[in-house]
Tab-separated table of C-alpha atoms in Angstrom:
chain	number	residue	atom	x	y	z
A	30	UNK	CA	-6.282	-36.495	62.039
A	31	UNK	CA	-9.811	-37.363	62.331
A	32	UNK	CA	-11.004	-35.232	59.515
A	33	UNK	CA	-8.928	-36.813	56.785
A	34	UNK	CA	-11.164	-40.218	56.929
A	35	UNK	CA	-14.516	-38.297	55.573
A	36	UNK	CA	-12.033	-36.394	53.056
A	37	UNK	CA	-10.539	-39.847	51.784
A	38	UNK	CA	-14.382	-41.165	51.901
A	39	UNK	CA	-15.642	-38.570	49.585
A	40	UNK	CA	-12.645	-38.410	47.229
A	41	UNK	CA	-12.379	-42.195	47.193
A	42	UNK	CA	-9.075	-42.283	47.845
A	43	UNK	CA	-8.820	-45.375	49.032
A	44	UNK	CA	-9.251	-46.848	45.659
A	45	UNK	CA	-5.817	-45.502	45.187
A	46	UNK	CA	-2.570	-47.724	45.069
A	47	UNK	CA	-0.421	-47.448	48.469
A	48	UNK	CA	-2.677	-44.781	49.692
A	49	UNK	CA	-3.010	-44.049	53.200
A	50	UNK	CA	-4.008	-41.469	56.049
A	51	UNK	CA	-0.369	-41.283	57.165
A	52	UNK	CA	0.445	-40.431	53.499
A	53	UNK	CA	-2.302	-37.749	53.494
A	54	UNK	CA	-1.209	-36.535	56.614
A	55	UNK	CA	2.534	-36.233	55.466
A	56	UNK	CA	1.543	-34.455	52.448
A	57	UNK	CA	-0.427	-31.604	54.358
A	58	UNK	CA	2.485	-31.146	56.832
A	59	UNK	CA	5.406	-30.757	54.097
A	60	UNK	CA	3.970	-30.731	50.103
A	61	UNK	CA	7.045	-30.076	49.175
A	62	UNK	CA	8.460	-33.592	49.621
A	63	UNK	CA	6.214	-34.674	46.907
A	64	UNK	CA	7.195	-32.694	44.296
A	65	UNK	CA	10.131	-32.798	41.412
A	66	UNK	CA	11.185	-29.715	39.872
A	67	UNK	CA	12.709	-28.942	36.697
A	68	UNK	CA	12.699	-26.338	33.670
A	69	UNK	CA	11.301	-26.211	29.939
A	70	UNK	CA	12.221	-23.766	27.191
A	71	UNK	CA	9.496	-21.427	26.628
A	72	UNK	CA	8.108	-21.102	23.049
A	73	UNK	CA	9.397	-17.470	22.950
A	74	UNK	CA	12.645	-18.033	24.731
A	75	UNK	CA	13.531	-18.336	28.592
A	76	UNK	CA	12.865	-21.277	30.735
A	77	UNK	CA	9.546	-22.074	32.636
A	78	UNK	CA	9.720	-24.049	36.156
A	79	UNK	CA	7.652	-27.206	36.360
A	80	UNK	CA	7.005	-28.435	39.875
A	81	UNK	CA	5.368	-31.785	39.296
A	82	UNK	CA	4.179	-34.137	41.781
A	83	UNK	CA	5.106	-37.348	42.991
A	84	UNK	CA	2.639	-40.052	41.674
A	85	UNK	CA	0.745	-40.801	45.049
A	86	UNK	CA	0.355	-36.781	44.843
A	87	UNK	CA	-0.968	-36.819	41.250
A	88	UNK	CA	-3.279	-39.593	41.929
A	89	UNK	CA	-4.897	-37.349	45.296
A	90	UNK	CA	-5.221	-34.474	42.864
A	91	UNK	CA	-6.419	-36.104	39.706
A	92	UNK	CA	-9.175	-37.583	42.499
A	93	UNK	CA	-9.780	-33.951	43.712
A	94	UNK	CA	-10.434	-32.435	40.332
A	95	UNK	CA	-13.395	-35.557	39.731
A	96	UNK	CA	-14.689	-34.740	42.877
A	97	UNK	CA	-14.745	-30.930	41.952
A	98	UNK	CA	-15.912	-31.152	38.470
A	99	UNK	CA	-19.367	-31.011	39.147
A	100	UNK	CA	-19.635	-28.710	41.985
A	101	UNK	CA	-17.534	-25.870	40.894
A	102	UNK	CA	-18.913	-23.399	38.779
A	103	UNK	CA	-16.734	-22.461	35.739
A	104	UNK	CA	-17.286	-19.465	33.291
A	105	UNK	CA	-18.580	-20.213	29.749
A	106	UNK	CA	-16.037	-17.141	28.792
A	107	UNK	CA	-13.081	-19.733	29.724
A	108	UNK	CA	-11.914	-21.917	26.947
A	109	UNK	CA	-8.724	-23.457	28.433
A	110	UNK	CA	-9.136	-26.940	30.430
A	111	UNK	CA	-12.537	-27.393	29.528
A	112	UNK	CA	-13.809	-30.139	27.907
A	113	UNK	CA	-14.790	-29.644	24.177
A	114	UNK	CA	-13.112	-26.531	23.961
A	115	UNK	CA	-9.642	-24.983	22.711
A	116	UNK	CA	-7.783	-22.203	21.500
A	117	UNK	CA	-9.311	-22.348	18.137
A	118	UNK	CA	-12.701	-21.919	19.708
A	119	UNK	CA	-11.430	-19.074	21.978
A	120	UNK	CA	-9.828	-17.232	18.685
A	121	UNK	CA	-12.978	-18.187	16.295
A	122	UNK	CA	-15.379	-16.348	18.890
A	123	UNK	CA	-13.509	-13.085	17.920
A	124	UNK	CA	-13.928	-13.244	14.111
A	125	UNK	CA	-15.372	-10.439	12.377
A	126	UNK	CA	-14.078	-7.993	15.175
A	127	UNK	CA	-13.334	-4.808	13.845
A	128	UNK	CA	-10.852	-4.061	16.682
A	129	UNK	CA	-9.329	-6.476	19.510
A	130	UNK	CA	-7.647	-6.270	22.635
A	131	UNK	CA	-5.495	-9.267	24.096
A	132	UNK	CA	-3.730	-8.912	27.456
A	133	UNK	CA	-1.837	-11.209	29.515
A	134	UNK	CA	-1.792	-12.410	33.138
A	135	UNK	CA	1.877	-12.654	34.325
A	136	UNK	CA	2.796	-15.625	36.908
A	137	UNK	CA	-0.978	-17.017	36.338
A	138	UNK	CA	-0.917	-19.972	38.154
A	139	UNK	CA	1.706	-18.593	40.674
A	140	UNK	CA	-0.433	-15.569	41.382
A	141	UNK	CA	-3.610	-17.876	42.661
A	142	UNK	CA	-3.146	-18.487	46.448
A	143	UNK	CA	-4.137	-21.231	48.817
A	144	UNK	CA	-6.542	-18.953	50.586
A	145	UNK	CA	-8.054	-17.832	47.245
A	146	UNK	CA	-8.761	-21.435	46.584
A	147	UNK	CA	-10.012	-22.558	50.315
A	148	UNK	CA	-12.644	-19.406	49.485
A	149	UNK	CA	-13.300	-20.401	46.243
A	150	UNK	CA	-14.600	-23.754	47.200
A	151	UNK	CA	-16.572	-22.109	50.289
A	152	UNK	CA	-18.293	-20.391	47.988
A	153	UNK	CA	-19.152	-23.482	45.735
A	154	UNK	CA	-20.359	-25.226	49.026
A	155	UNK	CA	-17.635	-27.303	49.579
A	156	UNK	CA	-17.486	-28.446	53.559
A	157	UNK	CA	-15.048	-26.431	55.184
A	158	UNK	CA	-12.800	-29.184	56.727
A	159	UNK	CA	-12.632	-30.649	52.722
A	160	UNK	CA	-11.957	-27.034	51.561
A	161	UNK	CA	-9.266	-26.437	54.008
A	162	UNK	CA	-7.611	-29.790	52.931
A	163	UNK	CA	-8.001	-29.619	49.341
A	164	UNK	CA	-6.455	-26.088	49.124
A	165	UNK	CA	-3.248	-27.625	51.064
A	166	UNK	CA	-2.886	-30.796	48.838
A	167	UNK	CA	-3.190	-28.627	45.459
A	168	UNK	CA	-0.714	-26.021	46.683
A	169	UNK	CA	3.001	-25.798	46.791
A	170	UNK	CA	4.492	-22.924	48.867
A	171	UNK	CA	1.266	-21.166	49.175
A	172	UNK	CA	0.045	-21.244	45.281
A	173	UNK	CA	-0.584	-23.427	42.691
A	174	UNK	CA	2.153	-25.145	41.181
A	175	UNK	CA	2.460	-25.462	37.409
A	176	UNK	CA	2.807	-28.947	36.778
A	177	UNK	CA	-0.057	-30.420	38.808
A	178	UNK	CA	-2.870	-32.004	37.261
A	179	UNK	CA	-5.304	-29.847	39.632
A	180	UNK	CA	-3.906	-26.640	38.889
A	181	UNK	CA	-5.638	-26.295	35.485
A	182	UNK	CA	-9.235	-27.116	36.835
A	183	UNK	CA	-8.669	-24.833	40.212
A	184	UNK	CA	-7.507	-21.689	38.210
A	185	UNK	CA	-10.503	-21.860	36.078
A	186	UNK	CA	-12.805	-22.285	39.467
A	187	UNK	CA	-10.903	-19.184	41.084
A	188	UNK	CA	-10.999	-17.264	37.991
A	189	UNK	CA	-14.671	-17.735	37.784
A	190	UNK	CA	-15.717	-14.449	39.789
A	191	UNK	CA	-13.401	-12.247	37.690
A	192	UNK	CA	-14.593	-13.998	34.483
A	193	UNK	CA	-17.785	-12.794	35.224
A	194	UNK	CA	-16.768	-9.446	36.234
A	195	UNK	CA	-14.815	-8.964	32.994
A	196	UNK	CA	-17.995	-10.473	30.910
A	197	UNK	CA	-20.285	-7.818	32.559
A	198	UNK	CA	-17.736	-5.203	31.726
A	199	UNK	CA	-17.540	-6.437	27.982
A	200	UNK	CA	-21.346	-6.415	27.613
A	201	UNK	CA	-21.356	-3.120	29.439
A	202	UNK	CA	-18.973	-1.535	26.382
A	203	UNK	CA	-20.794	-3.769	23.530
A	204	UNK	CA	-17.593	-5.828	23.653
A	205	UNK	CA	-17.111	-9.660	23.412
A	206	UNK	CA	-14.927	-11.434	26.362
A	207	UNK	CA	-13.407	-14.632	26.117
A	208	UNK	CA	-10.206	-16.193	28.179
A	209	UNK	CA	-7.873	-18.849	27.296
A	210	UNK	CA	-5.899	-19.605	30.497
A	211	UNK	CA	-3.910	-16.212	31.028
A	212	UNK	CA	-4.729	-14.609	27.879
A	213	UNK	CA	-7.364	-12.592	28.234
A	214	UNK	CA	-9.393	-11.413	24.908
A	215	UNK	CA	-11.768	-8.476	24.120
A	216	UNK	CA	-13.471	-7.363	21.004
A	217	UNK	CA	-15.816	-5.398	19.251
A	218	UNK	CA	-16.412	-2.637	16.683
A	219	UNK	CA	-14.279	-0.344	19.009
A	220	UNK	CA	-11.955	-0.792	21.989
A	221	UNK	CA	-12.049	2.118	24.746
A	222	UNK	CA	-8.268	2.982	24.957
A	223	UNK	CA	-8.174	2.909	28.514
A	224	UNK	CA	-9.723	-0.371	28.553
A	225	UNK	CA	-6.086	-2.221	29.362
A	226	UNK	CA	-5.989	0.308	32.411
A	227	UNK	CA	-8.880	-0.672	33.947
A	228	UNK	CA	-8.192	-4.010	33.480
A	229	UNK	CA	-5.114	-3.881	35.086
A	230	UNK	CA	-6.724	-2.313	38.108
A	231	UNK	CA	-9.251	-4.811	38.482
A	232	UNK	CA	-6.692	-7.621	38.191
A	233	UNK	CA	-4.528	-5.821	40.739
A	234	UNK	CA	-7.291	-5.638	43.529
A	235	UNK	CA	-7.456	-9.252	43.255
A	236	UNK	CA	-3.491	-10.037	43.443
A	237	UNK	CA	-2.775	-10.320	39.624
A	238	UNK	CA	-0.549	-8.181	37.364
A	239	UNK	CA	-0.722	-7.931	33.941
A	240	UNK	CA	2.347	-8.771	31.576
A	241	UNK	CA	2.602	-5.157	29.699
A	242	UNK	CA	4.857	-6.442	27.027
A	243	UNK	CA	1.755	-8.443	25.845
A	244	UNK	CA	-1.072	-6.002	25.788
A	245	UNK	CA	-1.915	-5.751	22.106
A	246	UNK	CA	-4.552	-3.376	20.684
A	247	UNK	CA	-5.389	-4.518	16.842
A	248	UNK	CA	-7.325	-2.553	15.225
A	249	UNK	CA	-8.857	-2.760	11.332
A	250	UNK	CA	-6.214	-3.710	8.717
A	251	UNK	CA	-3.744	-5.400	11.094
A	252	UNK	CA	-3.019	-8.848	11.381
A	253	UNK	CA	-5.446	-10.442	14.313
A	254	UNK	CA	-3.714	-13.617	16.145
A	255	UNK	CA	-5.559	-14.973	19.134
A	256	UNK	CA	-3.362	-17.765	20.958
A	257	UNK	CA	-1.643	-18.798	17.840
A	258	UNK	CA	-4.687	-18.765	15.539
A	259	UNK	CA	-4.975	-16.149	12.869
A	260	UNK	CA	-8.517	-14.336	11.997
A	261	UNK	CA	-7.677	-11.775	10.099
A	262	UNK	CA	-9.398	-13.040	7.054
A	263	UNK	CA	-12.379	-13.666	8.450
A	264	UNK	CA	-11.840	-17.511	9.231
A	265	UNK	CA	-9.424	-19.194	11.626
A	266	UNK	CA	-6.257	-19.832	9.791
A	267	UNK	CA	-2.676	-20.928	11.003
A	268	UNK	CA	-0.071	-17.915	11.082
A	269	UNK	CA	1.882	-17.245	8.104
A	270	UNK	CA	4.985	-17.624	9.978
A	271	UNK	CA	3.940	-20.735	11.787
A	272	UNK	CA	3.500	-21.980	8.379
A	273	UNK	CA	6.820	-21.200	6.941
A	274	UNK	CA	8.411	-22.820	9.962
A	275	UNK	CA	6.377	-25.788	9.668
A	276	UNK	CA	6.943	-25.946	6.023
A	277	UNK	CA	10.866	-25.672	6.509
A	278	UNK	CA	10.703	-28.301	9.274
A	279	UNK	CA	9.164	-30.725	7.128
A	280	UNK	CA	11.277	-30.027	4.034
A	281	UNK	CA	14.234	-30.702	5.954
A	282	UNK	CA	12.870	-34.127	7.278
A	283	UNK	CA	11.983	-35.141	3.904
A	284	UNK	CA	15.634	-34.248	2.630
A	285	UNK	CA	17.247	-36.348	4.985
A	286	UNK	CA	14.518	-39.042	5.746
A	287	UNK	CA	16.897	-41.890	4.520
A	288	UNK	CA	19.583	-40.794	6.715
A	289	UNK	CA	17.110	-40.401	9.605
A	290	UNK	CA	16.037	-44.027	9.334
A	291	UNK	CA	19.161	-45.353	9.286
A	292	UNK	CA	20.884	-43.460	12.018
A	293	UNK	CA	20.833	-43.992	15.689
A	294	UNK	CA	22.422	-40.688	16.434
A	295	UNK	CA	19.788	-38.191	15.441
A	296	UNK	CA	17.401	-36.109	17.791
A	297	UNK	CA	14.800	-38.771	18.548
A	298	UNK	CA	11.846	-36.136	19.087
A	299	UNK	CA	12.187	-34.605	15.738
A	300	UNK	CA	9.320	-36.711	14.026
A	301	UNK	CA	7.083	-35.924	17.378
A	302	UNK	CA	7.650	-32.348	17.196
A	303	UNK	CA	6.709	-31.892	13.693
A	304	UNK	CA	3.741	-34.156	14.040
A	305	UNK	CA	2.681	-32.083	17.202
A	306	UNK	CA	2.746	-28.840	14.789
A	307	UNK	CA	0.945	-30.122	11.626
A	308	UNK	CA	-1.745	-31.697	13.843
A	309	UNK	CA	-1.770	-28.040	15.502
A	310	UNK	CA	-2.524	-27.075	12.153
A	311	UNK	CA	-5.201	-29.365	11.144
A	312	UNK	CA	-6.974	-28.444	14.503
A	313	UNK	CA	-6.978	-25.002	13.058
A	314	UNK	CA	-7.873	-25.738	9.509
A	315	UNK	CA	-8.987	-29.469	9.195
A	316	UNK	CA	-8.947	-29.897	5.396
A	317	UNK	CA	-5.823	-28.307	4.851
A	318	UNK	CA	-4.358	-30.605	2.221
A	319	UNK	CA	-0.691	-30.215	2.932
A	320	UNK	CA	-0.756	-30.739	6.458
A	321	UNK	CA	-3.145	-33.945	5.661
A	322	UNK	CA	-0.937	-35.361	2.986
A	323	UNK	CA	2.435	-34.406	5.347
A	324	UNK	CA	1.142	-35.674	8.557
A	325	UNK	CA	0.586	-39.197	6.788
A	326	UNK	CA	4.248	-38.971	5.195
A	327	UNK	CA	6.181	-38.252	8.375
A	328	UNK	CA	3.802	-40.577	10.714
A	329	UNK	CA	4.639	-43.355	8.826
A	330	UNK	CA	8.458	-42.356	8.567
A	331	UNK	CA	8.450	-41.762	12.211
A	332	UNK	CA	6.875	-45.510	12.682
A	333	UNK	CA	9.659	-46.871	10.416
A	334	UNK	CA	12.209	-45.199	12.655
A	335	UNK	CA	10.863	-46.526	15.731
A	336	UNK	CA	10.632	-49.909	14.249
A	337	UNK	CA	14.492	-49.641	12.972
A	338	UNK	CA	15.123	-48.332	17.100
A	339	UNK	CA	13.632	-51.396	18.220
A	340	UNK	CA	15.787	-53.625	16.053
A	341	UNK	CA	18.491	-52.025	17.117
A	342	UNK	CA	17.623	-52.538	20.744
A	343	UNK	CA	17.416	-56.341	20.203
A	344	UNK	CA	20.540	-56.446	18.263
A	345	UNK	CA	22.632	-54.767	20.713
A	346	UNK	CA	20.579	-55.676	24.064
């Protein structure tokens, strides 16, 4: 119990409302009591399990990330969960390449163990007791949970050694390497055809598995799409299928915009979903006139809908 006091001081946990050493000790003894689990649909079908921490543990995990941010090394090759970087930049770094290989790490967070986290923190000169406590408060059933605010940062910290190894391998093969969370991309003039097998061997040695269904080699002339960004034309663009889908959703909203404003039974998140897609489109193509125009139009319609919903709540409250 005495080691919890220095840890709490280091992370300034006393600033968290309702924090106590007893709470921290309870989390360390059985963290599963501090999570709620649910499932959300995956973009390409199926369900993804989310383990979200309760507020007190969430705040402790956020404090842990603040403490570790300037103490743990993150690779320049990592583009996810890094301030000032995004999926568009990840894809853009492969523009102009003749061939591109993309591979996906299966169950990325769930493959990162408490022991790996503790070892990574020790390598980054985090004191032994603090490394041990941090590894316990950031894991659920011995692995990184998808849904905890500390998982993204820690995944980058743990994967740093492999990022370095893959970067050196790419350099040796005269290729470029970047990673966006569990998506690894290699590009260059010519991709060795045995590279996927070599990547799989390296990952397996560290407890990771490739999702073979998502391994894709894109040669010259093929559509080159990385993390939802098309780079086939030599500049980042939204993929055609994505554009067609967004246009269809925008058309549906425009066609029924009067009915939406007058109805209290419609899907209340339809505006948010389409606005989110338009914002992503503009992240890829900031000057796209169609996306700019429709975002303004739907944003205004959304606000009218919110105002109407508020009025109805007052009238029926």
